[in-house]
Coordinates of N, CA and C and ligand atoms in Angstrom, one line a residue:
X1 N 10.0 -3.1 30.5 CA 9.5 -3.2 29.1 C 8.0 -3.0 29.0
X2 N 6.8 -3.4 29.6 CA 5.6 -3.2 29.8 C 5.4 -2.6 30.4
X3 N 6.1 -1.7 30.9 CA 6.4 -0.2 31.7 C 6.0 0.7 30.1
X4 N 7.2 0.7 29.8 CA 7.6 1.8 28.3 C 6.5 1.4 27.1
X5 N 6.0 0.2 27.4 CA 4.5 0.2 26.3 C 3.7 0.9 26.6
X6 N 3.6 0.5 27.9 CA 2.2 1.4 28.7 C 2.6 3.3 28.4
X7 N 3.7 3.6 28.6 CA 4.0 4.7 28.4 C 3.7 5.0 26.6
X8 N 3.9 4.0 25.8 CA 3.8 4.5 24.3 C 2.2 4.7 24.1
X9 N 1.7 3.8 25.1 CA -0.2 3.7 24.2 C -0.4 4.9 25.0
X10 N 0.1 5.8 26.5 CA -0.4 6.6 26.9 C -0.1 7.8 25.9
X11 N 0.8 8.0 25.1 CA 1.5 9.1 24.2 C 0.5 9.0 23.3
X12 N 0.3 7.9 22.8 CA -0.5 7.8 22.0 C -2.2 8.5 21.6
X13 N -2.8 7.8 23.0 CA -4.0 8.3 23.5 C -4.0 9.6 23.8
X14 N -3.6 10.0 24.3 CA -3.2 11.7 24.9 C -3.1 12.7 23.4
X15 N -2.4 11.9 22.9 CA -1.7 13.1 21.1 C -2.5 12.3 20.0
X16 N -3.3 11.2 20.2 CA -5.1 11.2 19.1 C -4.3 10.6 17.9
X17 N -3.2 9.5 18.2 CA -2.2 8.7 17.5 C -2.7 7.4 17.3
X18 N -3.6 7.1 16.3 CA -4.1 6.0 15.9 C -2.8 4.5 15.8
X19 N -2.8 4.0 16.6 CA -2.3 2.9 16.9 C -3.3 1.1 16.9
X20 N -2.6 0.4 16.7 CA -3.3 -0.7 16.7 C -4.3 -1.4 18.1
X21 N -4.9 -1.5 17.8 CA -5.8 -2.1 18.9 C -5.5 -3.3 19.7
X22 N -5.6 -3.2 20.8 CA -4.8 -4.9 21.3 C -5.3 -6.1 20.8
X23 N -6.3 -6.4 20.5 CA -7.0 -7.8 19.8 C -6.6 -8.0 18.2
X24 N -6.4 -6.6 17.8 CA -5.6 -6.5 16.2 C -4.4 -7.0 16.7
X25 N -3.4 -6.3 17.6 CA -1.7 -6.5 17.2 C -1.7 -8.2 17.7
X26 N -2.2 -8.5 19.0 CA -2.4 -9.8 19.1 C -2.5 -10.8 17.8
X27 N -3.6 -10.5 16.9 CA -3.6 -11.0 16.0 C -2.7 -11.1 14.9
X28 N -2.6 -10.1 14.6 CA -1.1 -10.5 13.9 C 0.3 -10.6 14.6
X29 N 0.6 -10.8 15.7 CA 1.7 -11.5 16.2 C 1.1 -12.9 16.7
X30 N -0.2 -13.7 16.5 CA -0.3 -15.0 16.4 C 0.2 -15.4 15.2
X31 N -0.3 -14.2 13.8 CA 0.4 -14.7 12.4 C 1.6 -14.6 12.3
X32 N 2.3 -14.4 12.6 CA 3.8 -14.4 12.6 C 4.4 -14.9 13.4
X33 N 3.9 -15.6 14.5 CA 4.4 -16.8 15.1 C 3.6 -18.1 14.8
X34 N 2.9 -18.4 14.1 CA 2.5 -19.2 13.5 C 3.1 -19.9 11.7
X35 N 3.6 -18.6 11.4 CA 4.1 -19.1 10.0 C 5.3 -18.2 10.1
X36 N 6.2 -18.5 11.5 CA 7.5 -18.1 11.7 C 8.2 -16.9 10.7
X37 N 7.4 -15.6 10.9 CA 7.9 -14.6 9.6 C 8.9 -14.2 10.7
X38 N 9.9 -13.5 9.7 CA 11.1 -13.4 10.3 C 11.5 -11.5 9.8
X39 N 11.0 -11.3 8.1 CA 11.1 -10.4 7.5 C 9.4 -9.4 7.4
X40 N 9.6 -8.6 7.9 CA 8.5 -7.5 7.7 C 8.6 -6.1 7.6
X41 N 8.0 -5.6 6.3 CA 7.5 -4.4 5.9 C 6.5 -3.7 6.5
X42 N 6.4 -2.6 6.7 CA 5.3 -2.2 7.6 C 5.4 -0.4 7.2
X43 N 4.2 0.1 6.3 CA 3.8 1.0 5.9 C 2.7 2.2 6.8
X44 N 3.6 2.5 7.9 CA 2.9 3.6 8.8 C 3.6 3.3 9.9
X45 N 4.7 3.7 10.2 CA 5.5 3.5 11.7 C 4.6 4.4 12.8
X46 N 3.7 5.4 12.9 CA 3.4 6.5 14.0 C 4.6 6.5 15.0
X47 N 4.2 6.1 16.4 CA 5.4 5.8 16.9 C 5.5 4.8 17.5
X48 N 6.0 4.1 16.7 CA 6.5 2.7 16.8 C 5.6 1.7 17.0
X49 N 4.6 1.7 18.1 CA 3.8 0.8 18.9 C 3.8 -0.6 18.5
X50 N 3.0 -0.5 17.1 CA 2.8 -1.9 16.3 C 4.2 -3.0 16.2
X51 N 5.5 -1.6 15.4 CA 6.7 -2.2 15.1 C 7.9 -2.9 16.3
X52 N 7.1 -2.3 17.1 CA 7.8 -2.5 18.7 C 7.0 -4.1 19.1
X53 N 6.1 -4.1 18.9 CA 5.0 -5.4 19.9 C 5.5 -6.3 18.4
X54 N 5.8 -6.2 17.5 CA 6.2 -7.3 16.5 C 7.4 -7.7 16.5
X55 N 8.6 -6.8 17.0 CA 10.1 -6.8 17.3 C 10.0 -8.0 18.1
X56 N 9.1 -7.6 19.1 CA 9.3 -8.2 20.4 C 9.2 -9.8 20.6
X57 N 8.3 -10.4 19.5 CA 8.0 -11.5 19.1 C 9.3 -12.5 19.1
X58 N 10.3 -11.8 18.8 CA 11.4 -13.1 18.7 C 12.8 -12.5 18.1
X59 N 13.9 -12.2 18.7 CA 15.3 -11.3 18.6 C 15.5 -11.7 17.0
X60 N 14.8 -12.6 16.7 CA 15.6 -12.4 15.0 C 15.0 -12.4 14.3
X61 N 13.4 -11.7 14.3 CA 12.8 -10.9 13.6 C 13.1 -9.5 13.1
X62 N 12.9 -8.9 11.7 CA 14.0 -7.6 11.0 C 12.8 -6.7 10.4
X63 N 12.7 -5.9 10.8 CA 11.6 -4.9 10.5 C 11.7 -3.7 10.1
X64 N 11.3 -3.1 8.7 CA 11.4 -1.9 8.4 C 10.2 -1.3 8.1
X65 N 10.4 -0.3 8.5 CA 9.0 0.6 8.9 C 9.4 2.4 8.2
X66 N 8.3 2.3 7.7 CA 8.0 3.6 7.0 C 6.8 4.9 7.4
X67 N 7.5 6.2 7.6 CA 7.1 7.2 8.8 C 7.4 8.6 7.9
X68 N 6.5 9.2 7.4 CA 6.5 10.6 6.4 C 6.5 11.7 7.4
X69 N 5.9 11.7 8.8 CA 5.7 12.3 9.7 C 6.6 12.6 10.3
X70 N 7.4 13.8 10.7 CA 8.8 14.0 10.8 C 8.6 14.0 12.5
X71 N 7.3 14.4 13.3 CA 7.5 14.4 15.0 C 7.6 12.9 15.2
X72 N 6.6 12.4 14.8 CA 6.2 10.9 14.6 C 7.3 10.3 14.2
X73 N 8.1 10.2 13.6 CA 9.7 9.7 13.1 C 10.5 10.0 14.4
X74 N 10.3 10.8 15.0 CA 11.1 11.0 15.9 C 11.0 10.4 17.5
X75 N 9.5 10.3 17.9 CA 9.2 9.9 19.0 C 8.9 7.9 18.3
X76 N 9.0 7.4 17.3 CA 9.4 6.2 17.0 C 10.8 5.8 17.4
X77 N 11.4 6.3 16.6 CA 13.4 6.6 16.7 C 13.7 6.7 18.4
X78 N 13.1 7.5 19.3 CA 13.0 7.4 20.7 C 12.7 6.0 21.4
X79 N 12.1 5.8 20.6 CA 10.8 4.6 21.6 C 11.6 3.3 21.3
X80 N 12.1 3.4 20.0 CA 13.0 2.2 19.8 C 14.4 2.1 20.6
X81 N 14.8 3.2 20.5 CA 16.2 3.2 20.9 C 15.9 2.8 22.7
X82 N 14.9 3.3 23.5 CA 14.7 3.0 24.6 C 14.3 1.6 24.9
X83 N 13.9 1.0 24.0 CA 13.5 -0.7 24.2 C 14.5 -1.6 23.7
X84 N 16.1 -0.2 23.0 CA 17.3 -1.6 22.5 C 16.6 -2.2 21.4
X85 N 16.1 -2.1 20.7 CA 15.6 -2.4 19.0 C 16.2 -1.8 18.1
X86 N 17.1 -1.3 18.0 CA 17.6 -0.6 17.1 C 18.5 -1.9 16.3
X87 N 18.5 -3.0 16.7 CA 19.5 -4.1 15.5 C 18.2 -4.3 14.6
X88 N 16.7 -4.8 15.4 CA 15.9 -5.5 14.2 C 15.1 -4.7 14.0
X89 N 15.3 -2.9 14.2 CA 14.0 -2.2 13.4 C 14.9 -1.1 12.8
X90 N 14.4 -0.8 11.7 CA 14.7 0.2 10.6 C 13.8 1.2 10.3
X91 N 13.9 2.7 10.7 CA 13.0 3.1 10.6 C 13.1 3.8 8.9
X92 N 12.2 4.3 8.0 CA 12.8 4.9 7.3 C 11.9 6.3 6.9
X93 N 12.4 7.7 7.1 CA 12.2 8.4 7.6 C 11.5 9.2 5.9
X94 N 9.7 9.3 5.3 CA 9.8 9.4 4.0 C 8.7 9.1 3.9
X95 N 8.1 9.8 2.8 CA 6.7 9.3 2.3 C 7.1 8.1 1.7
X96 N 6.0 7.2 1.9 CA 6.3 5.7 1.5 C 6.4 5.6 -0.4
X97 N 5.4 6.9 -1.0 CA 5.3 6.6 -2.1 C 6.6 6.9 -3.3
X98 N 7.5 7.1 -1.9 CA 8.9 8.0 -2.6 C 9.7 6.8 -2.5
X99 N 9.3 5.5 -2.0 CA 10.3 4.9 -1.1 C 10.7 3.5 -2.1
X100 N 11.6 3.0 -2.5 CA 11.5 2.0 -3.9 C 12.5 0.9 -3.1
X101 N 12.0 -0.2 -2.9 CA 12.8 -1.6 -1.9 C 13.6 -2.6 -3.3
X102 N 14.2 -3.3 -2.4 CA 14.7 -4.2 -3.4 C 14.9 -5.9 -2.7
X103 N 14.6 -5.2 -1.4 CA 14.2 -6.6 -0.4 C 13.2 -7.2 -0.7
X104 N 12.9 -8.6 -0.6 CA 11.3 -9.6 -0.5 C 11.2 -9.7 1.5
X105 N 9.9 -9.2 1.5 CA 9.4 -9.5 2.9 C 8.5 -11.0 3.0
X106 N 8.3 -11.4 5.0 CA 7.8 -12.4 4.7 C 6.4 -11.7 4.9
X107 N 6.4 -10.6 5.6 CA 5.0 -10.2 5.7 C 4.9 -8.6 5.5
X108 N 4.1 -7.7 4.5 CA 4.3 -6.3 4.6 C 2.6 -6.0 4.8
X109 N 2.8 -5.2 6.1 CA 1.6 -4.7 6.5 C 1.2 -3.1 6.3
X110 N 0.1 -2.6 5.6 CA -0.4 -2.2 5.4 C -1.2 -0.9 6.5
X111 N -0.7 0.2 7.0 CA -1.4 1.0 8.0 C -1.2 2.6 8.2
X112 N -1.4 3.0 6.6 CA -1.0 4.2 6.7 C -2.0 4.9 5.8
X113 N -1.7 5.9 5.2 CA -3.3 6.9 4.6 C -4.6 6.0 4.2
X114 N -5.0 6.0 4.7 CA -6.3 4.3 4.3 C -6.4 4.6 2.9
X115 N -6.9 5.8 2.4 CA -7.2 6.1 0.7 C -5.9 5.7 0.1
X116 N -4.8 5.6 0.4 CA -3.8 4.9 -0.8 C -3.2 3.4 -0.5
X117 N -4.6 2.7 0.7 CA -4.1 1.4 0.7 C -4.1 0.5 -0.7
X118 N -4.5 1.0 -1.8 CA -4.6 0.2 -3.4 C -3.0 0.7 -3.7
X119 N -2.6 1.5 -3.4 CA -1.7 2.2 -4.7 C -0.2 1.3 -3.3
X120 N -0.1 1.6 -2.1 CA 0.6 0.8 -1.5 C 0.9 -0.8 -1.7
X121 N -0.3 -1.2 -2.1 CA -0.6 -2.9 -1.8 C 0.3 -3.1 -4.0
X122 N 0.3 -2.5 -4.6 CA 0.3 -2.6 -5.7 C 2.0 -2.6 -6.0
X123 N 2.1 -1.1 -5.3 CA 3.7 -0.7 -5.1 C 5.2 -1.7 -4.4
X124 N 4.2 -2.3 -3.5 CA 5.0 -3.5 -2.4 C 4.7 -5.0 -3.0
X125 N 3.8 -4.6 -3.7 CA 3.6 -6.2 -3.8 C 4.6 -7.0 -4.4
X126 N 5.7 -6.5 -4.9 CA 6.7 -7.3 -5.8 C 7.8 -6.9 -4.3
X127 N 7.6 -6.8 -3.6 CA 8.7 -7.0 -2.4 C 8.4 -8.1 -1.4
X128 N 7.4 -8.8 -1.7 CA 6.4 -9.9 -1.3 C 7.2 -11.5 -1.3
X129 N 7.3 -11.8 -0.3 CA 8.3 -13.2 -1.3 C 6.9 -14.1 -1.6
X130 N 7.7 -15.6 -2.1 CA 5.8 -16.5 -3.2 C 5.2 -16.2 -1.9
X131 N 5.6 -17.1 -1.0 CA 4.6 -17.0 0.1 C 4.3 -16.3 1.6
X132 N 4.6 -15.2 1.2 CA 4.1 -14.0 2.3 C 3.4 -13.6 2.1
X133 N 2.3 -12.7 3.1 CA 1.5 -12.0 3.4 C 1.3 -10.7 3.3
X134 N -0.1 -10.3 2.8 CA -0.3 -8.7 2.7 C -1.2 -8.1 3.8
X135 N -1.2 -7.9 4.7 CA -2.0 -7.5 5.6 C -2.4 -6.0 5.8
X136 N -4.0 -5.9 6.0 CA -4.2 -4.1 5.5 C -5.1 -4.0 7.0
X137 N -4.4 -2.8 7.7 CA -5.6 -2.6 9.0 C -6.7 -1.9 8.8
X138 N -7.8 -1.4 9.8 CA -8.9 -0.6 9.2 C -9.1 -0.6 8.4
X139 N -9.6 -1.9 8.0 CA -10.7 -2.4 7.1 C -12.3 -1.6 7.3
X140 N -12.1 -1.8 8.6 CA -13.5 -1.0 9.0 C -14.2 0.4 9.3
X141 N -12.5 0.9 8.9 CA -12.8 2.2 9.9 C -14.0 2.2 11.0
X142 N -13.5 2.2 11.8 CA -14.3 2.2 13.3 C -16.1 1.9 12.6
X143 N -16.3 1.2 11.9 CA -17.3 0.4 11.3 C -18.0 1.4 10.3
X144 N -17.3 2.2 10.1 CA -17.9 3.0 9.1 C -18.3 2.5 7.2
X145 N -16.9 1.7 7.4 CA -17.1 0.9 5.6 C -18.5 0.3 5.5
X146 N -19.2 -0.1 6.6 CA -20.4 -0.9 6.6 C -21.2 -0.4 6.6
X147 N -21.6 1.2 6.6 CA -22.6 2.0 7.3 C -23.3 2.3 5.2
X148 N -24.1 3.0 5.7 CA -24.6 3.5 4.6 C -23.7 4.9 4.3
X149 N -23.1 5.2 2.5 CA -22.4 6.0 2.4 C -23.6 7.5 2.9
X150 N -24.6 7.5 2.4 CA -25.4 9.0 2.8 C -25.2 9.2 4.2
X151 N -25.7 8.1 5.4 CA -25.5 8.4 6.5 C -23.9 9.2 7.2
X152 N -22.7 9.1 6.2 CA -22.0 9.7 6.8 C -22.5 11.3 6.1
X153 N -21.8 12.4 7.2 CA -22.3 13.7 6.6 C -20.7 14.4 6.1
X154 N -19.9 14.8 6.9 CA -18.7 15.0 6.1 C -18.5 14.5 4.8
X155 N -18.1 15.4 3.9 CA -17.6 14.8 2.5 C -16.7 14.5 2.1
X156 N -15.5 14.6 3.0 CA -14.0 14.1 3.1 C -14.3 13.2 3.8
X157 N -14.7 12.5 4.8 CA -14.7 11.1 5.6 C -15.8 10.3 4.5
X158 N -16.6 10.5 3.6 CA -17.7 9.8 3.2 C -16.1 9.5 1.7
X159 N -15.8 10.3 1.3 CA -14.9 9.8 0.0 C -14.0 9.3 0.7
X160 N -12.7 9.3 1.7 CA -12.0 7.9 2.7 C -13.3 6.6 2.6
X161 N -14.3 6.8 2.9 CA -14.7 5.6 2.9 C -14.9 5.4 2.0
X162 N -15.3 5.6 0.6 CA -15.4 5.0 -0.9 C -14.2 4.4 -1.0
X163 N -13.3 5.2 -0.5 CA -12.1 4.7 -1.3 C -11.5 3.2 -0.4
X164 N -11.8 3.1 1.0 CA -11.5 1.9 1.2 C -12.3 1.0 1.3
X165 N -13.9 1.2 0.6 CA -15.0 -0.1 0.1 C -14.5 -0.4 -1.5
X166 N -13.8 0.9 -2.1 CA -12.8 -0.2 -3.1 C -11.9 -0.5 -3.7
X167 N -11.2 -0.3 -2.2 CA -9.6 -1.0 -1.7 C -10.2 -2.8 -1.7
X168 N -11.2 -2.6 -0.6 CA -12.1 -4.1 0.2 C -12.3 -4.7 -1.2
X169 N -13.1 -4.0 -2.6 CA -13.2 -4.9 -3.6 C -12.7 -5.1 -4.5
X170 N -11.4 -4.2 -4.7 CA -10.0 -4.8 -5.2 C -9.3 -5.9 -4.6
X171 N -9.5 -6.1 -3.5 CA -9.0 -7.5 -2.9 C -9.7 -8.4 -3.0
X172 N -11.4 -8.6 -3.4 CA -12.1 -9.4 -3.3 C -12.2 -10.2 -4.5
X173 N -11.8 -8.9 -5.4 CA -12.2 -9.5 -7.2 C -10.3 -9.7 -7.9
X174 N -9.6 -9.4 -6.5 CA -8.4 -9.8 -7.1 C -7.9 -11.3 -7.5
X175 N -7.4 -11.2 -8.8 CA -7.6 -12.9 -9.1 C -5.5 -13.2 -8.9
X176 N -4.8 -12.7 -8.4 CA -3.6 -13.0 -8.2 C -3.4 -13.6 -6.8
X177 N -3.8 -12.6 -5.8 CA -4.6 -13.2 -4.4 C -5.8 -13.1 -3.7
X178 N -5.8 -14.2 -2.6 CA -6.8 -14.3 -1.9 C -6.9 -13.8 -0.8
X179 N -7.5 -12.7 -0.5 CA -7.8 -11.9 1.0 C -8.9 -12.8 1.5
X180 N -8.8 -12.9 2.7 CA -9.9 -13.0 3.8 C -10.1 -11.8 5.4
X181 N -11.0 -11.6 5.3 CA -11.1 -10.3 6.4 C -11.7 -10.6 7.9
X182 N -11.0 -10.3 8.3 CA -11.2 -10.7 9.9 C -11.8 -9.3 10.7
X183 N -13.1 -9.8 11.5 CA -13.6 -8.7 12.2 C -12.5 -8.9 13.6
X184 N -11.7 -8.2 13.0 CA -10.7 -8.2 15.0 C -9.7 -6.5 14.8
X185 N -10.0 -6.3 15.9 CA -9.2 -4.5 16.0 C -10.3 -3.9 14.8
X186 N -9.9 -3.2 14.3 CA -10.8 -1.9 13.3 C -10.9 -3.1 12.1
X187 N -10.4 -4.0 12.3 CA -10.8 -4.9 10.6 C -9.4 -5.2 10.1
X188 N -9.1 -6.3 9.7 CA -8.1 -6.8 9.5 C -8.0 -7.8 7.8
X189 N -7.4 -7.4 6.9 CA -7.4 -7.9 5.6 C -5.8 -9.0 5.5
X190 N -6.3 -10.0 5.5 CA -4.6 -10.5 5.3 C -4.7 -11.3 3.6
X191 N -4.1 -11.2 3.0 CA -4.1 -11.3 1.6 C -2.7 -12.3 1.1
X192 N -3.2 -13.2 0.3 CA -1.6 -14.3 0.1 C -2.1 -14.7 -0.9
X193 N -0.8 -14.5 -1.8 CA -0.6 -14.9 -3.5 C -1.1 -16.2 -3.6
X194 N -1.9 -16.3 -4.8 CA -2.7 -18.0 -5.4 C -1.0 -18.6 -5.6
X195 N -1.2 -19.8 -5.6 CA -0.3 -21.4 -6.1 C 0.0 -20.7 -7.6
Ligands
SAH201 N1 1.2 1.1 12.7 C1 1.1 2.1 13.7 C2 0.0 3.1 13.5 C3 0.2 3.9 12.2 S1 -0.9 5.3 12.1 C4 0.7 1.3 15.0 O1 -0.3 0.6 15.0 O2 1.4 1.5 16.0 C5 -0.6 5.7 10.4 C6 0.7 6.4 10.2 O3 1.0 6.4 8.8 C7 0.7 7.9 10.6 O4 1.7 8.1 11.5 C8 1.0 8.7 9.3 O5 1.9 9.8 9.4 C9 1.7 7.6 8.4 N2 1.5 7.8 7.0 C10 0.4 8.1 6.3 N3 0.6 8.1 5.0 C11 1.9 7.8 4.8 C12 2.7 7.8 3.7 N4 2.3 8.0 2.5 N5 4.0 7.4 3.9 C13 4.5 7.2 5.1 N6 3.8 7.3 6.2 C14 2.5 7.6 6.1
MG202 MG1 -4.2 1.1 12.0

């Protein structure tokens, strides 16, 4: 089993597959064994990595994962089926914004086009049970949300980063929930409905 991870972060690394960071997924598999989530959404399968190290947390954990990327869909679908995950993960093979649930999750995370983490967090949020979590990765993009916008030179990476400094202050000024942001992995937003 930590044979075939080591094999997924190597696929990963090699083909420039943005995967979660070990101090990020750690962190959220302390949150989910801490407030025993059982049900999770997860908006960017690549292949598998994240959905696989969260499976792994506990056999009756149920996970569906969303993957627009049709190679990527495919070497997930692989990676699962080789780890025997195929009862608690669901892959679903589709742009997310096509994708309409009718399930409540205990946790839906957040890790796919950074520019439509507003229109994602908006779309799921009523798949949210009262008290679950919204968790959004790269917050930081590799610390760039923090930099000065001139200093970046690209003008497609300078407007990604507008757009997730205000994703960051749609969560901040949102008065339904309360985000708090953690510097761990690329930046970590976990967000949970007010009382
Ligand atoms: N969660 C993964 C990494 C996801 S990388 C891990 O940590 O292991 C982001 C993925 O989101 C990419 O594979 C990309 O193809 C996918 N993606 C981006 N926009 C999407 C969309 N609108 N719908 C579905 N998948 C999307
Ligand atoms: Mg990520």
């Amino acid at each position: 089993m930590v044979e075939e991870l080591e094999k997924i972060k190597e696929y990963a690394k090699v083909n420039h597959i943005p995967i979660m960071q070990e101090d990020g997924i750690e962190f959220l598999i302390k949150l989910i064994k801490e407030n025993k989530i059982k049900n999770i959404l997860e908006i960017g399968t690549a292949i598998a990595y994240s959905t696989i190290k969260m499976a792994l947390v506990d056999p009756s954990i149920k996970i569906t994962t969303i993957e627009r990327d049709e190679e990527r869909y495919l070497e997930a679908s692989k990676n699962i089926k080789k780890l025997d995950l195929e009862k608690q993960i669901t892959i679903i093979f589709n742009d997310a914004s096509e994708v309409n649930l009718q399930q409540k999750y205990d946790l839906i995370f957040i890790d796919a086009a950074k520019a439509q983490n507003k229109r994602f967090f908006l779309k799921f949020k009523d798949n949210l049970k009262k008290d679950g979590y919204i968790t959004t990765d790269n917050i930081n993009f590799h610390g760039l949300t923090k930099k000065n916008l001139e200093e970046i030179e690209s003008k497609n990476l300078r407007g990604l980063i507008r757009k997730i400094n205000d994703y960051i202050n749609f969560l901040k000024e949102n008065k339904e929930y309360t985000t708090t942001f953690y510097e761990v992995g690329d930046g970590i937003a976990i967000s949970k409905r007010n009382e």
